[in-house]
Backbone as a printed PyTorch tensor [residue, N CA C, xyz], in Angstrom:
tensor([[[ 55.1190, -45.2780,  31.1720],
         [ 54.6430, -45.3100,  32.5340],
         [ 55.4760, -44.3210,  33.3470]],

        [[ 54.8260, -43.3870,  33.9860],
         [ 55.5250, -42.3960,  34.8120],
         [ 55.8710, -43.0070,  36.1600]],

        [[ 57.1140, -42.7500,  36.6130],
         [ 57.5270, -43.1980,  37.9400],
         [ 58.1170, -42.0120,  38.6950]],

        [[ 58.0800, -42.1120,  40.0070],
         [ 58.6400, -41.0730,  40.8650],
         [ 60.1590, -41.1060,  40.7700]],

        [[ 60.7820, -39.9710,  40.9830],
         [ 62.2360, -39.8770,  40.9240],
         [ 62.9570, -40.7940,  41.9040]],

        [[ 62.3310, -41.0800,  43.0420],
         [ 62.9910, -41.9450,  44.0340],
         [ 62.7410, -43.4310,  43.7620]],

        [[ 61.9250, -43.7490,  42.7560],
         [ 61.6740, -45.1430,  42.3940],
         [ 62.5730, -45.6250,  41.2560]],

        [[ 63.4880, -44.7840,  40.8050],
         [ 64.3990, -45.1470,  39.7210],
         [ 65.4030, -46.1760,  40.2350]],

        [[ 65.6740, -47.2050,  39.4130],
         [ 66.5870, -48.2800,  39.7730],
         [ 67.5910, -48.5090,  38.6440]],

        [[ 68.7920, -49.0290,  38.9680],
         [ 69.7660, -49.3510,  37.9120],
         [ 69.1620, -50.3320,  36.9090]],

        [[ 69.4310, -50.0940,  35.6390],
         [ 68.8890, -50.9380,  34.5820],
         [ 67.6130, -50.3970,  33.9760]],

        [[ 66.9310, -49.4610,  34.6760],
         [ 65.7230, -48.8480,  34.1160],
         [ 66.0890, -48.0890,  32.8430]],

        [[ 65.1660, -48.0730,  31.9020],
         [ 65.3100, -47.2740,  30.6880],
         [ 64.3260, -46.1140,  30.8220]],

        [[ 64.8520, -44.8860,  30.7270],
         [ 64.0420, -43.6960,  30.9320],
         [ 64.0190, -42.8240,  29.6910]],

        [[ 62.8920, -42.1550,  29.4630],
         [ 62.8170, -41.1280,  28.4300],
         [ 63.0380, -39.8080,  29.1540]],

        [[ 64.1260, -39.1110,  28.8020],
         [ 64.5020, -37.8980,  29.5110],
         [ 65.0690, -36.9040,  28.5140]],

        [[ 64.5530, -35.6920,  28.5260],
         [ 64.9980, -34.6090,  27.6400],
         [ 65.0660, -35.0480,  26.1800]],

        [[ 64.0250, -35.7250,  25.7260],
         [ 63.9250, -36.1040,  24.3240],
         [ 64.7680, -37.2910,  23.9040]],

        [[ 65.4720, -37.9270,  24.8340],
         [ 66.2990, -39.0840,  24.4950],
         [ 65.9180, -40.2920,  25.3240]],

        [[ 66.5650, -41.4000,  25.0490],
         [ 66.3310, -42.6230,  25.8080],
         [ 67.6240, -42.9550,  26.5520]],

        [[ 67.5160, -43.1360,  27.8600],
         [ 68.6640, -43.2650,  28.7430],
         [ 68.5790, -44.5400,  29.5740]],

        [[ 69.7220, -45.1900,  29.7840],
         [ 69.7890, -46.3620,  30.6540],
         [ 70.4350, -45.9370,  31.9680]],

        [[ 69.7840, -46.2880,  33.0760],
         [ 70.2930, -45.9310,  34.3960],
         [ 71.4410, -46.8650,  34.7470]],

        [[ 72.6150, -46.2940,  35.0280],
         [ 73.7920, -47.0910,  35.3820],
         [ 73.9380, -47.2130,  36.8930]],

        [[ 73.8630, -46.0880,  37.5970],
         [ 74.0450, -46.0830,  39.0510],
         [ 73.0640, -45.1140,  39.6850]],

        [[ 72.7060, -45.4080,  40.9290],
         [ 71.8670, -44.4840,  41.6940],
         [ 72.4670, -44.3250,  43.0740]],

        [[ 72.1940, -43.1810,  43.6760],
         [ 72.5970, -42.9450,  45.0620],
         [ 71.4990, -42.1300,  45.7240]],

        [[ 70.8710, -42.7340,  46.7330],
         [ 69.8160, -42.0500,  47.4680],
         [ 70.4810, -41.1800,  48.5240]],

        [[ 70.1720, -39.9020,  48.5320],
         [ 70.7830, -38.9580,  49.4610],
         [ 69.7000, -38.2260,  50.2330]],

        [[ 69.8940, -38.1570,  51.5330],
         [ 68.9650, -37.4300,  52.3890],
         [ 69.7750, -36.4150,  53.1950]],

        [[ 69.9110, -35.2060,  52.6440],
         [ 70.7140, -34.1930,  53.3350],
         [ 70.0210, -33.7190,  54.6150]],

        [[ 70.7850, -33.1270,  55.4880],
         [ 70.2240, -32.6090,  56.7360],
         [ 69.2040, -31.5160,  56.4840]],

        [[ 69.4570, -30.7130,  55.4730],
         [ 68.5560, -29.6310,  55.0960],
         [ 67.9200, -29.9710,  53.7520]],

        [[ 66.6380, -29.7380,  53.6190],
         [ 65.9640, -29.9920,  52.3480],
         [ 65.4860, -31.4190,  52.2350]],

        [[ 64.8370, -31.7120,  51.1250],
         [ 64.2690, -33.0350,  50.9150],
         [ 65.2590, -34.0220,  50.3340]],

        [[ 64.9150, -35.2810,  50.4440],
         [ 65.7530, -36.3550,  49.9030],
         [ 65.7000, -36.3220,  48.3770]],

        [[ 66.7370, -36.8520,  47.7580],
         [ 66.7730, -36.9350,  46.3010],
         [ 67.5630, -38.1630,  45.8780]],

        [[ 67.4100, -38.5150,  44.6200],
         [ 68.1110, -39.6350,  44.0250],
         [ 69.0940, -39.0750,  43.0090]],

        [[ 70.3930, -39.3270,  43.2190],
         [ 71.4230, -38.9420,  42.2560],
         [ 71.5440, -40.0850,  41.2580]],

        [[ 71.2790, -39.8340,  39.9910],
         [ 71.1860, -40.8850,  38.9810],
         [ 72.2280, -40.6650,  37.8900]],

        [[ 73.0570, -41.6880,  37.6550],
         [ 74.0120, -41.6550,  36.5470],
         [ 73.3860, -42.4280,  35.3940]],

        [[ 73.2800, -41.7700,  34.2130],
         [ 72.6140, -42.3730,  33.0670],
         [ 73.4770, -42.2680,  31.8170]],

        [[ 73.2310, -43.2150,  30.8820],
         [ 73.9100, -43.1960,  29.5880],
         [ 72.8560, -43.1280,  28.4930]],

        [[ 73.0450, -42.2100,  27.5590],
         [ 72.1370, -42.0580,  26.4390],
         [ 72.3700, -43.2170,  25.4640]],

        [[ 71.3320, -43.9810,  25.1760],
         [ 71.4660, -45.1540,  24.3110],
         [ 71.5110, -44.8000,  22.8350]],

        [[ 71.2420, -43.5430,  22.4960],
         [ 71.2660, -43.1480,  21.0960],
         [ 72.6210, -42.5760,  20.6870]],

        [[ 73.2580, -41.8110,  21.5630],
         [ 74.5240, -41.1910,  21.1730],
         [ 75.6710, -41.4550,  22.1550]],

        [[ 75.4230, -42.1960,  23.2300],
         [ 76.4900, -42.5960,  24.1440],
         [ 76.8710, -41.5900,  25.2180]],

        [[ 76.2370, -40.3970,  25.2190],
         [ 76.5560, -39.4000,  26.2520],
         [ 76.2020, -39.9290,  27.6280]],

        [[ 76.9340, -39.4630,  28.6380],
         [ 76.6120, -39.7970,  30.0230],
         [ 76.2500, -38.5210,  30.7620]],

        [[ 75.3920, -38.6580,  31.7690],
         [ 74.9960, -37.5070,  32.5630],
         [ 74.6390, -37.9460,  33.9710]],

        [[ 74.6980, -37.0210,  34.8930],
         [ 74.2300, -37.2240,  36.2530],
         [ 73.0820, -36.2530,  36.4890]],

        [[ 71.9740, -36.7880,  36.9870],
         [ 70.7840, -35.9810,  37.2000],
         [ 70.2800, -36.2230,  38.6140]],

        [[ 69.7810, -35.1610,  39.2270],
         [ 69.2140, -35.2340,  40.5710],
         [ 67.6960, -35.2230,  40.4640]],

        [[ 67.0540, -36.2930,  40.9440],
         [ 65.6030, -36.3840,  40.9360],
         [ 65.0870, -36.3480,  42.3640]],

        [[ 64.1060, -35.5080,  42.6160],
         [ 63.4490, -35.4670,  43.9290],
         [ 62.2140, -36.3500,  43.8860]],

        [[ 61.6370, -36.6290,  45.0360],
         [ 60.4680, -37.5230,  45.0840],
         [ 59.2770, -36.9380,  44.3330]],

        [[ 59.1820, -35.6120,  44.2580],
         [ 58.0710, -34.9760,  43.5490],
         [ 58.2500, -35.0280,  42.0270]],

        [[ 59.4810, -35.2620,  41.5600],
         [ 59.7540, -35.3400,  40.1220],
         [ 59.2370, -36.6660,  39.5690]],

        [[ 58.7300, -36.6140,  38.3540],
         [ 58.3390, -37.8460,  37.6790],
         [ 59.0890, -37.9440,  36.3600]],

        [[ 59.3370, -39.1590,  35.9420],
         [ 60.0470, -39.4100,  34.6940],
         [ 59.3800, -40.5990,  34.0110]],

        [[ 59.4370, -40.5990,  32.6840],
         [ 58.7980, -41.6650,  31.9110],
         [ 59.7140, -42.8820,  31.8360]],

        [[ 59.2250, -44.0180,  32.3510],
         [ 59.9660, -45.2770,  32.2350],
         [ 59.5280, -45.9470,  30.9460]],

        [[ 60.4870, -46.3210,  30.1130],
         [ 60.2160, -46.8650,  28.7880],
         [ 60.1450, -48.3910,  28.8600]],

        [[ 59.1310, -48.9250,  28.2330],
         [ 59.0080, -50.3750,  28.0710],
         [ 59.6020, -50.7280,  26.7080]],

        [[ 60.4980, -51.6770,  26.6920],
         [ 61.1450, -52.0760,  25.4510],
         [ 60.5160, -53.3540,  24.9160]],

        [[ 60.4870, -53.4720,  23.5970],
         [ 60.0350, -54.7000,  22.9450],
         [ 61.2340, -55.6320,  22.8270]],

        [[ 61.0320, -56.9170,  23.0670],
         [ 62.1210, -57.8880,  22.9130],
         [ 61.8580, -58.7340,  21.6770]],

        [[ 62.9410, -59.0880,  20.9870],
         [ 62.8230, -59.8650,  19.7550],
         [ 64.0750, -60.7100,  19.5850]],

        [[ 63.9020, -61.9170,  19.0520],
         [ 65.0330, -62.8300,  18.8290],
         [ 65.7930, -62.4410,  17.5620]],

        [[ 67.1110, -62.3840,  17.7030],
         [ 68.0070, -62.0920,  16.5860],
         [ 69.1550, -63.0880,  16.6120]],

        [[ 69.8520, -63.1730,  15.5000],
         [ 71.0690, -63.9780,  15.4220],
         [ 72.2130, -63.0220,  15.1010]],

        [[ 73.3040, -63.1350,  15.8750],
         [ 74.4840, -62.3150,  15.5930],
         [ 75.1920, -62.9210,  14.3950]],

        [[ 75.4210, -62.1080,  13.3550],
         [ 76.0570, -62.6090,  12.1410],
         [ 77.5620, -62.3650,  12.1350]],

        [[ 77.9590, -61.0850,  12.2160],
         [ 79.3880, -60.7750,  12.1420],
         [ 79.6350, -59.3430,  12.5920]],

        [[ 80.9200, -59.0090,  12.7580],
         [ 81.3260, -57.6450,  13.1040],
         [ 81.9050, -57.0000,  11.8670]],

        [[ 81.4580, -55.7940,  11.5710],
         [ 81.9220, -55.0530,  10.4090],
         [ 82.5320, -53.7470,  10.9100]],

        [[ 83.8360, -53.7510,  11.1310],
         [ 84.5000, -52.5850,  11.7060],
         [ 84.0500, -52.3910,  13.1360]],

        [[ 83.4390, -51.2520,  13.4230],
         [ 82.9420, -50.9890,  14.7740],
         [ 81.4420, -51.2570,  14.9030]],

        [[ 80.8750, -51.9320,  13.8970],
         [ 79.4470, -52.2260,  13.9020],
         [ 79.2090, -53.7300,  14.0010]],

        [[ 78.1220, -54.0950,  14.6730],
         [ 77.7200, -55.4860,  14.8070],
         [ 76.4760, -55.7060,  13.9490]],

        [[ 76.4400, -56.8050,  13.2110],
         [ 75.3200, -57.0880,  12.3060],
         [ 74.5020, -58.2410,  12.8840]],

        [[ 73.1830, -58.0000,  13.0380],
         [ 72.2500, -58.9870,  13.5730],
         [ 71.1530, -59.2380,  12.5410]],

        [[ 70.5810, -60.4610,  12.5790],
         [ 69.4960, -60.7990,  11.6700],
         [ 68.2520, -61.1790,  12.4760]],

        [[ 67.1240, -60.5820,  12.0930],
         [ 65.8370, -60.9070,  12.6980],
         [ 65.4920, -62.3530,  12.3590]],

        [[ 65.1880, -63.1590,  13.3560],
         [ 64.9100, -64.5810,  13.1540],
         [ 63.6040, -64.8290,  12.4090]],

        [[ 62.6780, -63.8760,  12.4480],
         [ 61.3840, -64.0560,  11.7860],
         [ 61.3760, -63.5360,  10.3500]],

        [[ 61.9400, -62.3380,  10.1410],
         [ 61.8460, -61.6930,   8.8220],
         [ 63.1470, -61.7640,   8.0220]],

        [[ 64.2310, -62.1930,   8.6540],
         [ 65.5690, -62.2620,   8.0420],
         [ 66.1220, -60.8780,   7.6940]],

        [[ 65.4950, -59.8340,   8.2210],
         [ 65.9750, -58.4680,   8.0260],
         [ 67.2080, -58.2550,   8.8980]],

        [[ 68.2020, -57.5340,   8.3780],
         [ 69.4310, -57.3010,   9.1300],
         [ 69.4590, -55.8930,   9.6950]],

        [[ 70.0140, -55.7620,  10.9020],
         [ 70.2240, -54.4530,  11.5120],
         [ 71.6660, -54.3780,  11.9860]],

        [[ 72.1980, -53.1640,  12.0590],
         [ 73.5570, -52.9700,  12.5660],
         [ 73.4990, -52.0730,  13.7970]],

        [[ 74.3420, -52.4080,  14.7650],
         [ 74.4320, -51.6490,  16.0090],
         [ 75.9010, -51.3710,  16.3060]],

        [[ 76.2030, -50.2370,  16.9470],
         [ 77.5910, -49.9660,  17.3210],
         [ 78.0660, -50.9840,  18.3630]],

        [[ 79.2830, -51.4920,  18.1970],
         [ 79.7920, -52.5230,  19.1060],
         [ 79.9820, -52.0000,  20.5240]],

        [[ 80.2340, -50.6960,  20.6930],
         [ 80.4150, -50.1600,  22.0470],
         [ 79.1110, -50.1320,  22.8390]],

        [[ 77.9790, -50.3720,  22.1770],
         [ 76.6950, -50.4370,  22.8590],
         [ 76.6440, -51.6280,  23.8220]],

        [[ 77.3930, -52.6870,  23.5170],
         [ 77.4130, -53.8680,  24.3710],
         [ 78.3550, -53.7250,  25.5570]],

        [[ 79.2890, -52.7880,  25.4770],
         [ 80.2090, -52.5470,  26.5960],
         [ 81.0390, -53.7790,  26.9280]],

        [[ 81.0700, -54.1530,  28.2090],
         [ 81.8870, -55.2730,  28.6760],
         [ 81.3750, -56.6250,  28.2040]],

        [[ 80.1510, -56.6950,  27.6870],
         [ 79.5770, -57.9640,  27.2360],
         [ 80.0450, -58.3260,  25.8180]],

        [[ 80.6610, -57.4000,  25.0920],
         [ 81.0630, -57.6250,  23.6940],
         [ 81.9280, -58.8700,  23.5040]],

        [[ 82.9370, -59.1550,  24.3580],
         [ 83.7810, -60.3390,  24.1200],
         [ 83.0270, -61.6700,  24.1790]],

        [[ 81.8400, -61.6990,  24.7700],
         [ 81.0890, -62.9400,  24.8910],
         [ 80.2450, -63.2560,  23.6560]],

        [[ 80.1370, -62.3060,  22.7300],
         [ 79.3290, -62.4770,  21.5340],
         [ 80.1010, -63.3130,  20.5110]],

        [[ 79.4630, -64.3650,  19.9960],
         [ 80.1020, -65.2470,  19.0150],
         [ 79.2670, -65.2900,  17.7410]],

        [[ 79.9300, -65.5070,  16.5930],
         [ 79.2290, -65.6020,  15.3170],
         [ 78.1630, -66.6950,  15.3820]],

        [[ 76.9570, -66.3820,  14.8910],
         [ 75.8700, -67.3430,  14.8670],
         [ 75.0860, -67.4450,  16.1670]],

        [[ 75.4980, -66.7250,  17.1930],
         [ 74.8480, -66.8060,  18.5030],
         [ 73.4400, -66.2210,  18.4520]],

        [[ 72.4880, -66.9080,  19.1160],
         [ 71.1320, -66.4090,  19.2370],
         [ 71.1010, -65.4090,  20.3880]],

        [[ 70.5520, -64.2300,  20.1450],
         [ 70.4630, -63.1970,  21.1780],
         [ 69.0610, -62.6090,  21.1930]],

        [[ 68.6980, -62.0340,  22.3130],
         [ 67.4310, -61.3350,  22.4180],
         [ 67.7540, -59.8520,  22.5400]],

        [[ 67.2870, -59.0600,  21.5810],
         [ 67.5240, -57.6220,  21.6000],
         [ 66.2910, -56.9150,  22.1270]],

        [[ 66.5280, -55.8370,  22.8620],
         [ 65.4370, -54.9950,  23.3380],
         [ 65.3620, -53.7940,  22.4070]],

        [[ 64.1980, -53.5680,  21.8430],
         [ 64.0160, -52.5310,  20.8330],
         [ 63.0850, -51.4450,  21.3410]],

        [[ 63.3640, -50.2170,  20.9050],
         [ 62.5360, -49.0670,  21.2590],
         [ 62.2090, -48.3010,  19.9980]],

        [[ 60.9680, -47.8150,  19.9390],
         [ 60.5390, -46.9680,  18.8240],
         [ 60.7390, -47.6760,  17.4860]],

        [[ 60.1580, -48.8780,  17.3560],
         [ 60.2810, -49.5980,  16.0740],
         [ 59.5660, -48.8440,  14.9760]],

        [[ 60.1760, -48.8250,  13.7950],
         [ 59.5940, -48.1250,  12.6450],
         [ 58.9910, -49.1390,  11.6850]],

        [[ 58.1740, -48.6600,  10.7850],
         [ 57.6360, -49.5150,   9.7460],
         [ 56.2570, -50.0530,  10.0460]],

        [[ 55.7000, -49.7840,  11.2180],
         [ 54.3640, -50.2580,  11.5440],
         [ 53.3720, -49.1740,  11.1460]],

        [[ 52.3590, -49.5640,  10.3970],
         [ 51.3430, -48.6030,   9.9600],
         [ 50.0780, -48.8380,  10.7650]],

        [[ 49.5410, -47.7560,  11.3060],
         [ 48.3400, -47.8010,  12.1290],
         [ 47.3190, -46.8430,  11.5370]],

        [[ 46.0770, -47.2730,  11.4140],
         [ 45.0010, -46.4060,  10.9470],
         [ 44.5730, -45.5080,  12.1100]],

        [[ 44.5460, -44.1810,  11.8650],
         [ 44.1380, -43.2250,  12.8900],
         [ 43.0210, -42.3430,  12.3280]],

        [[ 42.2460, -41.7110,  13.2050],
         [ 41.2030, -40.7960,  12.7250],
         [ 41.8150, -39.6530,  11.9070]],

        [[ 41.0660, -39.1070,  10.9660],
         [ 41.6090, -38.0700,  10.0820],
         [ 42.0270, -36.7810,  10.7870]],

        [[ 41.5090, -36.5060,  11.9850],
         [ 41.8760, -35.2650,  12.6680],
         [ 43.2370, -35.3580,  13.3740]],

        [[ 43.8680, -36.5310,  13.3910],
         [ 45.1820, -36.7000,  14.0250],
         [ 46.2550, -36.2940,  13.0150]],

        [[ 47.0470, -35.2840,  13.3800],
         [ 48.0860, -34.7770,  12.4790],
         [ 49.2970, -35.6960,  12.4840]],

        [[ 50.0250, -35.7030,  11.3780],
         [ 51.2530, -36.4860,  11.2650],
         [ 52.2590, -36.0080,  12.3150]],

        [[ 52.9210, -36.9390,  12.9810],
         [ 53.8970, -36.6030,  14.0080],
         [ 53.3250, -36.5540,  15.4140]],

        [[ 52.0000, -36.6510,  15.5460],
         [ 51.3630, -36.6560,  16.8590],
         [ 51.6390, -37.9770,  17.5430]],

        [[ 52.0320, -37.9220,  18.8300],
         [ 52.2680, -39.1520,  19.5920],
         [ 50.9270, -39.7720,  19.9630]],

        [[ 50.8140, -41.0830,  19.7140],
         [ 49.5570, -41.7780,  19.9840],
         [ 49.7950, -43.0150,  20.8420]],

        [[ 48.7130, -43.5160,  21.4230],
         [ 48.7320, -44.7720,  22.1600],
         [ 48.2020, -45.8440,  21.2230]],

        [[ 48.9310, -46.9810,  21.1500],
         [ 48.5790, -48.0520,  20.2280],
         [ 48.4140, -49.3560,  20.9940]],

        [[ 47.3730, -50.1140,  20.6750],
         [ 47.2240, -51.4750,  21.1880],
         [ 48.1450, -52.3330,  20.3260]],

        [[ 49.2650, -52.7930,  20.9040],
         [ 50.2740, -53.4930,  20.1080],
         [ 49.8030, -54.8670,  19.6470]],

        [[ 48.8660, -55.4700,  20.3610],
         [ 48.3820, -56.7860,  19.9650],
         [ 47.4330, -56.6960,  18.7760]],

        [[ 46.5820, -55.6850,  18.7880],
         [ 45.6390, -55.4740,  17.7030],
         [ 46.1900, -54.5420,  16.6270]],

        [[ 47.3290, -53.8950,  16.9140],
         [ 47.9140, -52.8640,  16.0570],
         [ 46.8630, -51.8500,  15.6490]],

        [[ 46.1960, -51.3100,  16.6980],
         [ 45.1050, -50.3720,  16.4700],
         [ 45.2890, -49.1290,  17.3280]],

        [[ 44.8070, -48.0110,  16.8170],
         [ 44.8330, -46.7240,  17.5100],
         [ 43.9410, -46.7780,  18.7500]],

        [[ 44.4620, -46.2660,  19.8960],
         [ 43.6780, -46.2040,  21.1170],
         [ 43.3140, -44.7650,  21.4560]],

        [[ 44.2880, -43.8450,  21.3390],
         [ 44.0410, -42.4460,  21.6530],
         [ 45.3270, -41.6470,  21.5420]],

        [[ 45.2210, -40.3500,  21.8310],
         [ 46.4040, -39.4840,  21.8520],
         [ 47.2100, -39.7380,  23.1030]],

        [[ 48.5430, -39.6670,  23.0030],
         [ 49.4210, -39.7850,  24.1660],
         [ 49.4840, -38.4430,  24.8760]],

        [[ 49.6910, -38.4780,  26.1670],
         [ 49.7920, -37.2320,  26.9490],
         [ 51.1320, -36.5870,  26.7710]]])
């Protein structure tokens, strides 16, 4: 879903420059000269980089909707945290620094809800003219092809 640059809020997850970013802080600025803008501090959820970006009201950015799923925290393995999917018993590992200040509250066996993006392993039937790697729109309830993504 595209949103205007001035509609960005802390906690939003944005797709920006090919990555997925979490908005940490915003500052709305209206200088005496020129148009207003939103100064946005973001953290890349894939590699941990931080950046500050200036968005004007005319700018649009893709707001990402995340899937939520129940997991159980199993244990910490070095700098990685191991979680188990409550439905499939499949295990995933995440870097412990991804939790930031919330890490000390995590206990072995604790039930947690993880927000997931770009889940893999789902197979969707598409028309033969759609090339591999093409971004598509999918009805997640029916797990069916809807059309090409813009």
